[in-house]
Every structure is written in C-alpha cells, then in structure tokens.
Coordinates of N, CA, C and O in Angstrom, one line a residue:
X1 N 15.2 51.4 23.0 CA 14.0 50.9 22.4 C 13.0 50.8 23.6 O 13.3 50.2 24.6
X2 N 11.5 51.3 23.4 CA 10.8 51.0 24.6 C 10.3 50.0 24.5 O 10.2 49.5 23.4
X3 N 9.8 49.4 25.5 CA 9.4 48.2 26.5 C 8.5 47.5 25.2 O 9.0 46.6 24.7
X4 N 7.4 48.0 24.9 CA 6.4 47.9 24.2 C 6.2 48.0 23.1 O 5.0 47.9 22.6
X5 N 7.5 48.4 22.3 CA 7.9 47.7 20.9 C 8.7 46.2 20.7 O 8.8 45.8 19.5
X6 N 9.0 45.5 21.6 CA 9.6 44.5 22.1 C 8.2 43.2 22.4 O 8.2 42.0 22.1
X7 N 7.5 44.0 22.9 CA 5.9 43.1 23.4 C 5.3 42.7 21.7 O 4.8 41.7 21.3
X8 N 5.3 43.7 21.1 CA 4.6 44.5 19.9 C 5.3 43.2 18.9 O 4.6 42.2 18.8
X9 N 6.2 43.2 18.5 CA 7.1 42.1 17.9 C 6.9 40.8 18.2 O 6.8 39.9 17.4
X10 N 6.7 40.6 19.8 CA 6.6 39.3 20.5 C 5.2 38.4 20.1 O 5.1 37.2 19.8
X11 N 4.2 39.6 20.1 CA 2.7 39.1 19.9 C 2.9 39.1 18.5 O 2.4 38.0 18.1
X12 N 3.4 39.5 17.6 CA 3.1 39.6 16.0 C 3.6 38.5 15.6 O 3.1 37.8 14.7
X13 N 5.1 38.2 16.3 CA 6.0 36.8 15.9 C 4.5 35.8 16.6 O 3.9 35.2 15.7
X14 N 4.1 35.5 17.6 CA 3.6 34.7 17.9 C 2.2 34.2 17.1 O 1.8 33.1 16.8
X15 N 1.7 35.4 16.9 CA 0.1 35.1 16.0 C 0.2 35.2 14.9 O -0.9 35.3 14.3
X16 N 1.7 35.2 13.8 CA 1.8 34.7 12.5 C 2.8 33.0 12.8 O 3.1 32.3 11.8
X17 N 3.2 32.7 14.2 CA 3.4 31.1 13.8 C 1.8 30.6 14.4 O 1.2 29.7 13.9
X18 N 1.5 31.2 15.4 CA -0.2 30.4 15.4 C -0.8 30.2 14.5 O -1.3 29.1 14.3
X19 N -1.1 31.7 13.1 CA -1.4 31.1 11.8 C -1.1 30.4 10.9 O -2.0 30.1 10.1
X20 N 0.3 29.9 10.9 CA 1.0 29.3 10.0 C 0.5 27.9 10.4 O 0.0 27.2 9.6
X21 N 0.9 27.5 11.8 CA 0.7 26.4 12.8 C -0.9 25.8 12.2 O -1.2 24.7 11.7
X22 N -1.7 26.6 12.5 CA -3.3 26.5 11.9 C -3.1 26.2 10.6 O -3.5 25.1 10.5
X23 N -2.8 26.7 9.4 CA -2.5 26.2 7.9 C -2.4 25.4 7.9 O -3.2 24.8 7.1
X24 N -1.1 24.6 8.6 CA -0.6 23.6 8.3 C -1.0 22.5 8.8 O -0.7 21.5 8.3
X25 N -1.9 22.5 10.1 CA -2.7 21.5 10.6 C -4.1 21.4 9.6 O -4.4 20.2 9.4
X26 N -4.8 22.5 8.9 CA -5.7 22.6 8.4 C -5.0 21.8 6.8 O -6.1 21.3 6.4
X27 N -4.3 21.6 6.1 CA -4.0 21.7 5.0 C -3.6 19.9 5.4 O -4.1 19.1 4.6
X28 N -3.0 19.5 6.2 CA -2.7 18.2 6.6 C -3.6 17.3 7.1 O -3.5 16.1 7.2
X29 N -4.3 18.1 7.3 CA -6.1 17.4 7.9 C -6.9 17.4 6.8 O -7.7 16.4 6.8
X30 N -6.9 18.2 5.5 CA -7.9 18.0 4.6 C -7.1 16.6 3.6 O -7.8 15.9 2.9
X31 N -5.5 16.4 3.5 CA -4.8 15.6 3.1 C -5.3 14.2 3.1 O -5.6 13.5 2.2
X32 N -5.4 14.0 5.2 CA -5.8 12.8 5.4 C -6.9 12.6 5.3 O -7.1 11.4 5.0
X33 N -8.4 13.6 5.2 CA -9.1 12.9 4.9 C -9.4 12.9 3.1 O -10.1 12.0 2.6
X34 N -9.1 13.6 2.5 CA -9.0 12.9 1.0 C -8.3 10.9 0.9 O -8.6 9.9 0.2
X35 N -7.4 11.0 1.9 CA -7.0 9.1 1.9 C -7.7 8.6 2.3 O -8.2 7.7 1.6
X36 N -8.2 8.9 3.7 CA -9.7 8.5 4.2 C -10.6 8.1 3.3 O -11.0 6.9 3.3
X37 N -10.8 9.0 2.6 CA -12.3 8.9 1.4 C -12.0 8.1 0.6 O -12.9 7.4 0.0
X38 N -10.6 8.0 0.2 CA -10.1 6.9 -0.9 C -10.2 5.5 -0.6 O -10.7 4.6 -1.3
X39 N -9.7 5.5 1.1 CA -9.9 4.3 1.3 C -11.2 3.8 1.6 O -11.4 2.6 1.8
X40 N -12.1 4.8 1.8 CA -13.2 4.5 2.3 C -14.3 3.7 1.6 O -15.1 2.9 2.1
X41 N -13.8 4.6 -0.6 CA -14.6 4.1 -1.6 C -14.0 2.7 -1.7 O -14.9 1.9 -1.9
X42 N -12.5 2.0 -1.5 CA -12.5 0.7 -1.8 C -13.0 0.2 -1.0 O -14.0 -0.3 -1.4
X43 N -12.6 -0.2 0.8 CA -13.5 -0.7 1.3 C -14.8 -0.5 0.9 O -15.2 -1.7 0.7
X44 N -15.5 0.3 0.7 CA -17.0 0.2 0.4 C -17.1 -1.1 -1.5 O -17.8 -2.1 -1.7
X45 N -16.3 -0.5 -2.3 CA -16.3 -1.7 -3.5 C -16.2 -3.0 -2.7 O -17.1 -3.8 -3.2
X46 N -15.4 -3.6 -1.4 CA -15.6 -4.8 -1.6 C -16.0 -5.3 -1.2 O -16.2 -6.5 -1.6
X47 N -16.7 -4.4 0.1 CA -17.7 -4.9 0.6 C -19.1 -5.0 -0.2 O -20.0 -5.8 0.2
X48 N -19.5 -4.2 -1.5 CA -20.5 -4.8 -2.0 C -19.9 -6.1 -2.8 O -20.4 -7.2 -2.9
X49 N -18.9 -5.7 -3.2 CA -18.8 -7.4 -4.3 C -18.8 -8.6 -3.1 O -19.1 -9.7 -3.6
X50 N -18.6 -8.7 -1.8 CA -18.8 -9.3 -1.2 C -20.3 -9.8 -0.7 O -20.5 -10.9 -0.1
X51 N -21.3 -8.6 -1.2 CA -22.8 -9.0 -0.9 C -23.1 -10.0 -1.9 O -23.5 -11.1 -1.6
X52 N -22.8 -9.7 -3.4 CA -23.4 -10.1 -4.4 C -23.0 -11.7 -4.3 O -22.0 -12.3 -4.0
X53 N -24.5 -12.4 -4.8 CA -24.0 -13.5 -4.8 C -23.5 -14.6 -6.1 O -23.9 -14.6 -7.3
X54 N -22.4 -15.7 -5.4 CA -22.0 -16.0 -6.0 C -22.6 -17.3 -6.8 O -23.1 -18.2 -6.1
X55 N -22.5 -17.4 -8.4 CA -23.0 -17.9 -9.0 C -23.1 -19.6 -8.6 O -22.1 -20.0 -8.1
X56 N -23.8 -20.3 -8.7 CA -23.4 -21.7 -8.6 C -22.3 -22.2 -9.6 O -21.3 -22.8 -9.1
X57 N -22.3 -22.0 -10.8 CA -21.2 -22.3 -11.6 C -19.6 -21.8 -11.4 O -18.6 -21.9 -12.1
X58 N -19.9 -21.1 -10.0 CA -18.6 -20.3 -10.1 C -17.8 -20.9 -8.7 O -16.6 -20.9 -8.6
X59 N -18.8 -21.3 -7.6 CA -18.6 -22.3 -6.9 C -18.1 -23.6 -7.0 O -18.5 -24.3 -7.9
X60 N -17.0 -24.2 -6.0 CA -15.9 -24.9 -6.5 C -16.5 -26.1 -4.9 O -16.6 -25.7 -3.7
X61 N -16.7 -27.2 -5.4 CA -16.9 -27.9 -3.6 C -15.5 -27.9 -2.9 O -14.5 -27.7 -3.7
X62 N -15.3 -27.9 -1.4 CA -14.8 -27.5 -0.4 C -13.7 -28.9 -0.8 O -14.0 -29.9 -1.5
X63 N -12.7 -28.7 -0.3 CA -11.7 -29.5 -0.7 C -12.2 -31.0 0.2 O -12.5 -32.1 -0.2
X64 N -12.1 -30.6 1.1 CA -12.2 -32.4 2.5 C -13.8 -33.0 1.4 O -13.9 -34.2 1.6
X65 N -14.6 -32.7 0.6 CA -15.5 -33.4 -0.2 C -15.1 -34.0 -1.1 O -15.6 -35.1 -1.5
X66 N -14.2 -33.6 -1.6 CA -13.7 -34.0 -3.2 C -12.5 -35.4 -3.3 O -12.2 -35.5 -2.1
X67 N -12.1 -36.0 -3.8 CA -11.4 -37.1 -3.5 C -9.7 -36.6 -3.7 O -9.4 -35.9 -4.7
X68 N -9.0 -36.9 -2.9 CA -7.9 -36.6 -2.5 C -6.9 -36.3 -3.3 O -5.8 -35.9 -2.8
X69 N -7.1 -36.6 -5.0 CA -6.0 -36.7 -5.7 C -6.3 -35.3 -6.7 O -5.5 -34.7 -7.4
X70 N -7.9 -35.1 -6.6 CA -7.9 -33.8 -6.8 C -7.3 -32.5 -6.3 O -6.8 -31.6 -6.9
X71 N -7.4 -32.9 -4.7 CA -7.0 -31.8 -3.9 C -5.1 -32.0 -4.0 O -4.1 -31.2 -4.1
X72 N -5.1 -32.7 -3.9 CA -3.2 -33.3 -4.3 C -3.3 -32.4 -5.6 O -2.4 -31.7 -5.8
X73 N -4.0 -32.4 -6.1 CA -3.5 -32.2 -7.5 C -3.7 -30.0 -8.0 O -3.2 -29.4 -9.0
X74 N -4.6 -29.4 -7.1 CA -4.5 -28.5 -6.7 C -3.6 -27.6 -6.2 O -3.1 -26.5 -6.4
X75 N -3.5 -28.4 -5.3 CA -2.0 -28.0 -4.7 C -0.5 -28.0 -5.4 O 0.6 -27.5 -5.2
X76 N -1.0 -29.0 -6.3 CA 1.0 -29.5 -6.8 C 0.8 -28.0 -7.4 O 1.4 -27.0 -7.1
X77 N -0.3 -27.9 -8.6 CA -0.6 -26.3 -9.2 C -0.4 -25.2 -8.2 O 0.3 -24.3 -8.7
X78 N -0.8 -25.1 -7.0 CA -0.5 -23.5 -6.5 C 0.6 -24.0 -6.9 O 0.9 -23.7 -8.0
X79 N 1.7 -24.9 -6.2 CA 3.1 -24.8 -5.8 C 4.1 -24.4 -6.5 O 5.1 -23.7 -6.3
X80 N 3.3 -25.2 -8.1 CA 4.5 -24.9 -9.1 C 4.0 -23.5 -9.5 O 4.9 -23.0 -10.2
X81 N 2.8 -22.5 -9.5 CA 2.8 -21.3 -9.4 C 4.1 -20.5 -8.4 O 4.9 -19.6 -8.4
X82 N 3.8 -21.2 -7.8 CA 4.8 -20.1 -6.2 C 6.3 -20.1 -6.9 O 7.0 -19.1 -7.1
X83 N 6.7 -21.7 -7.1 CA 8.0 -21.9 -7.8 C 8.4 -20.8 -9.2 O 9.4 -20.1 -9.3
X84 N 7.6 -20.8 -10.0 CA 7.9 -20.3 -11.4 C 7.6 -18.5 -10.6 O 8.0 -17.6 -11.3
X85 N 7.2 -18.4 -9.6 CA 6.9 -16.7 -9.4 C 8.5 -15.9 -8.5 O 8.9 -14.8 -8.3
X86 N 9.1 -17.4 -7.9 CA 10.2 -17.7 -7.3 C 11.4 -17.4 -8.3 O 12.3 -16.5 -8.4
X87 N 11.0 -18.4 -9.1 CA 12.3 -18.0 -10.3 C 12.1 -17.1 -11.6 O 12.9 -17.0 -12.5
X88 N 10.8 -16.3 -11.5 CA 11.1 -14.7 -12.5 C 11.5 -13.8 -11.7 O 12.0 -12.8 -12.2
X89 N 11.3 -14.2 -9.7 CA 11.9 -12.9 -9.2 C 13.5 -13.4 -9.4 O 14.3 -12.5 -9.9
X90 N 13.9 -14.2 -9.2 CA 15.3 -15.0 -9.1 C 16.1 -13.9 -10.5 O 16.8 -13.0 -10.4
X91 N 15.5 -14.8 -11.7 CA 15.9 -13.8 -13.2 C 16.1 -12.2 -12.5 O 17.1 -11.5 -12.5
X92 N 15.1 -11.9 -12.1 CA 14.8 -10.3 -12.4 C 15.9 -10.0 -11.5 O 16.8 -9.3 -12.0
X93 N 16.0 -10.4 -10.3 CA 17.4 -9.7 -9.5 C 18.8 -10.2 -10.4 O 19.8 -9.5 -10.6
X94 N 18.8 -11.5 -10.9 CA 20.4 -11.4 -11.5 C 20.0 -10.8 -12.8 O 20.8 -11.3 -13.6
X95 N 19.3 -10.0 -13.4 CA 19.4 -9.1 -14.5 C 19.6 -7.6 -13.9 O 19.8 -6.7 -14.7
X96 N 19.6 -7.5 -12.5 CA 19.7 -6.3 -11.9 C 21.0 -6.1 -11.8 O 21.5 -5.1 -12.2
X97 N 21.8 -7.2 -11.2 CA 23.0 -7.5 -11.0 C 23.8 -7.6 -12.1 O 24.9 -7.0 -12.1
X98 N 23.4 -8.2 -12.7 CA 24.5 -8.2 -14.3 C 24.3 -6.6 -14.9 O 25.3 -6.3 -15.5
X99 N 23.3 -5.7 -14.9 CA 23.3 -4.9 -15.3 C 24.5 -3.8 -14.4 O 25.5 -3.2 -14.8
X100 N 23.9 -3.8 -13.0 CA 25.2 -3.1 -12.6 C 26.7 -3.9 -12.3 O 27.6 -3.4 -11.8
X101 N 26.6 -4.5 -12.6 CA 28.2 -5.1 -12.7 C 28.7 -4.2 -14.1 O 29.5 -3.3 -14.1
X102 N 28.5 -4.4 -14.6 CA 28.9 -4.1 -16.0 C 28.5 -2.5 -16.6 O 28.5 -2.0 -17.8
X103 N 28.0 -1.9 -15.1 CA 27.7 0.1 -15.0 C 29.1 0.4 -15.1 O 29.3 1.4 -15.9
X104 N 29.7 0.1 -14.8 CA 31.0 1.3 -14.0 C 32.4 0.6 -15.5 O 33.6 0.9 -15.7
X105 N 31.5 -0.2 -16.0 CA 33.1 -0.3 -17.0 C 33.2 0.4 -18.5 O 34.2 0.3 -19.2

C-alpha cells in the first residue's frame, strides 16, 4: 500500500471527527441557549411582578408593629401548616411501602 493512501485515510478520518465534533458542539450550544431563553423569560416575569406595585389592601403591617399574640398566633398557623405537610409526606411514604411490601406476594 503506498505511503499516501494511509495519509489520504488519516486526513478524511480526521476532518469527518472535526465535523462531527463541530455538530455536536453546535447542536449542544443551541440546546443551552434555548434554557438560557427559558430561564431568561421567567427571570424577566418576576422581575416585572416585582416592579408592580403592591396594593395597600394587600399589604400586611410588619410583624414587631402588631401586638404579640397576633404574631404568636401566625406562627402557631405556619407551624401547624409545616406539621400537616409533614404528615401527608409521612402517609404518602407508608402507602409506598405498604404497596411494595405486598408486590412480590
């Protein structure tokens, strides 16, 4: 085989993985910025709902103003939110569990 069928091969293997190499950088670059853009439009949503202003009636006074049993009483509310969100994940895993216990029989 001469010298320069060997070269011939060498260049052709190389400038179809440089093209391939290029595709796939090109094809993975237009990927990220499609997410880019995605994330671009929500940041941009919240930052305007963040311009607009907020209504007086929608406005709540700052807690250290208000008298203490309000704010006590605020709080007991997140808590027992957090509690009750505590025990539907609680259910939902032992319904995971009861379900596969009782796969294999």
């Amino acid at each position: 085989m001469h010298w320069w069928i060997v070269w011939a091969v060498l260049v052709i293997a190389m400038i179809a993985t440089i093209c391939v190499g290029a595709l796939y950088a090109i094809r993975r670059g237009l990927a990220a910025l499609h997410c880019i853009a995605a994330l671009g439009d929500a940041v941009n949503e919240r930052m305007e709902a963040m311009q607009e202003p907020v209504q007086e009636s929608q406005r709540e006074p700052v807690s250290f103003t208000q008298p203490l049993h309000q704010t006590a009483k605020r709080y007991s509310d997140a808590y027992a939110k957090v509690i009750a969100r505590q025990d539907r994940k609680r259910e939902q895993h032992e319904a995971v569990w009861r379900q596969w216990r009782t796969f294999n029989e």
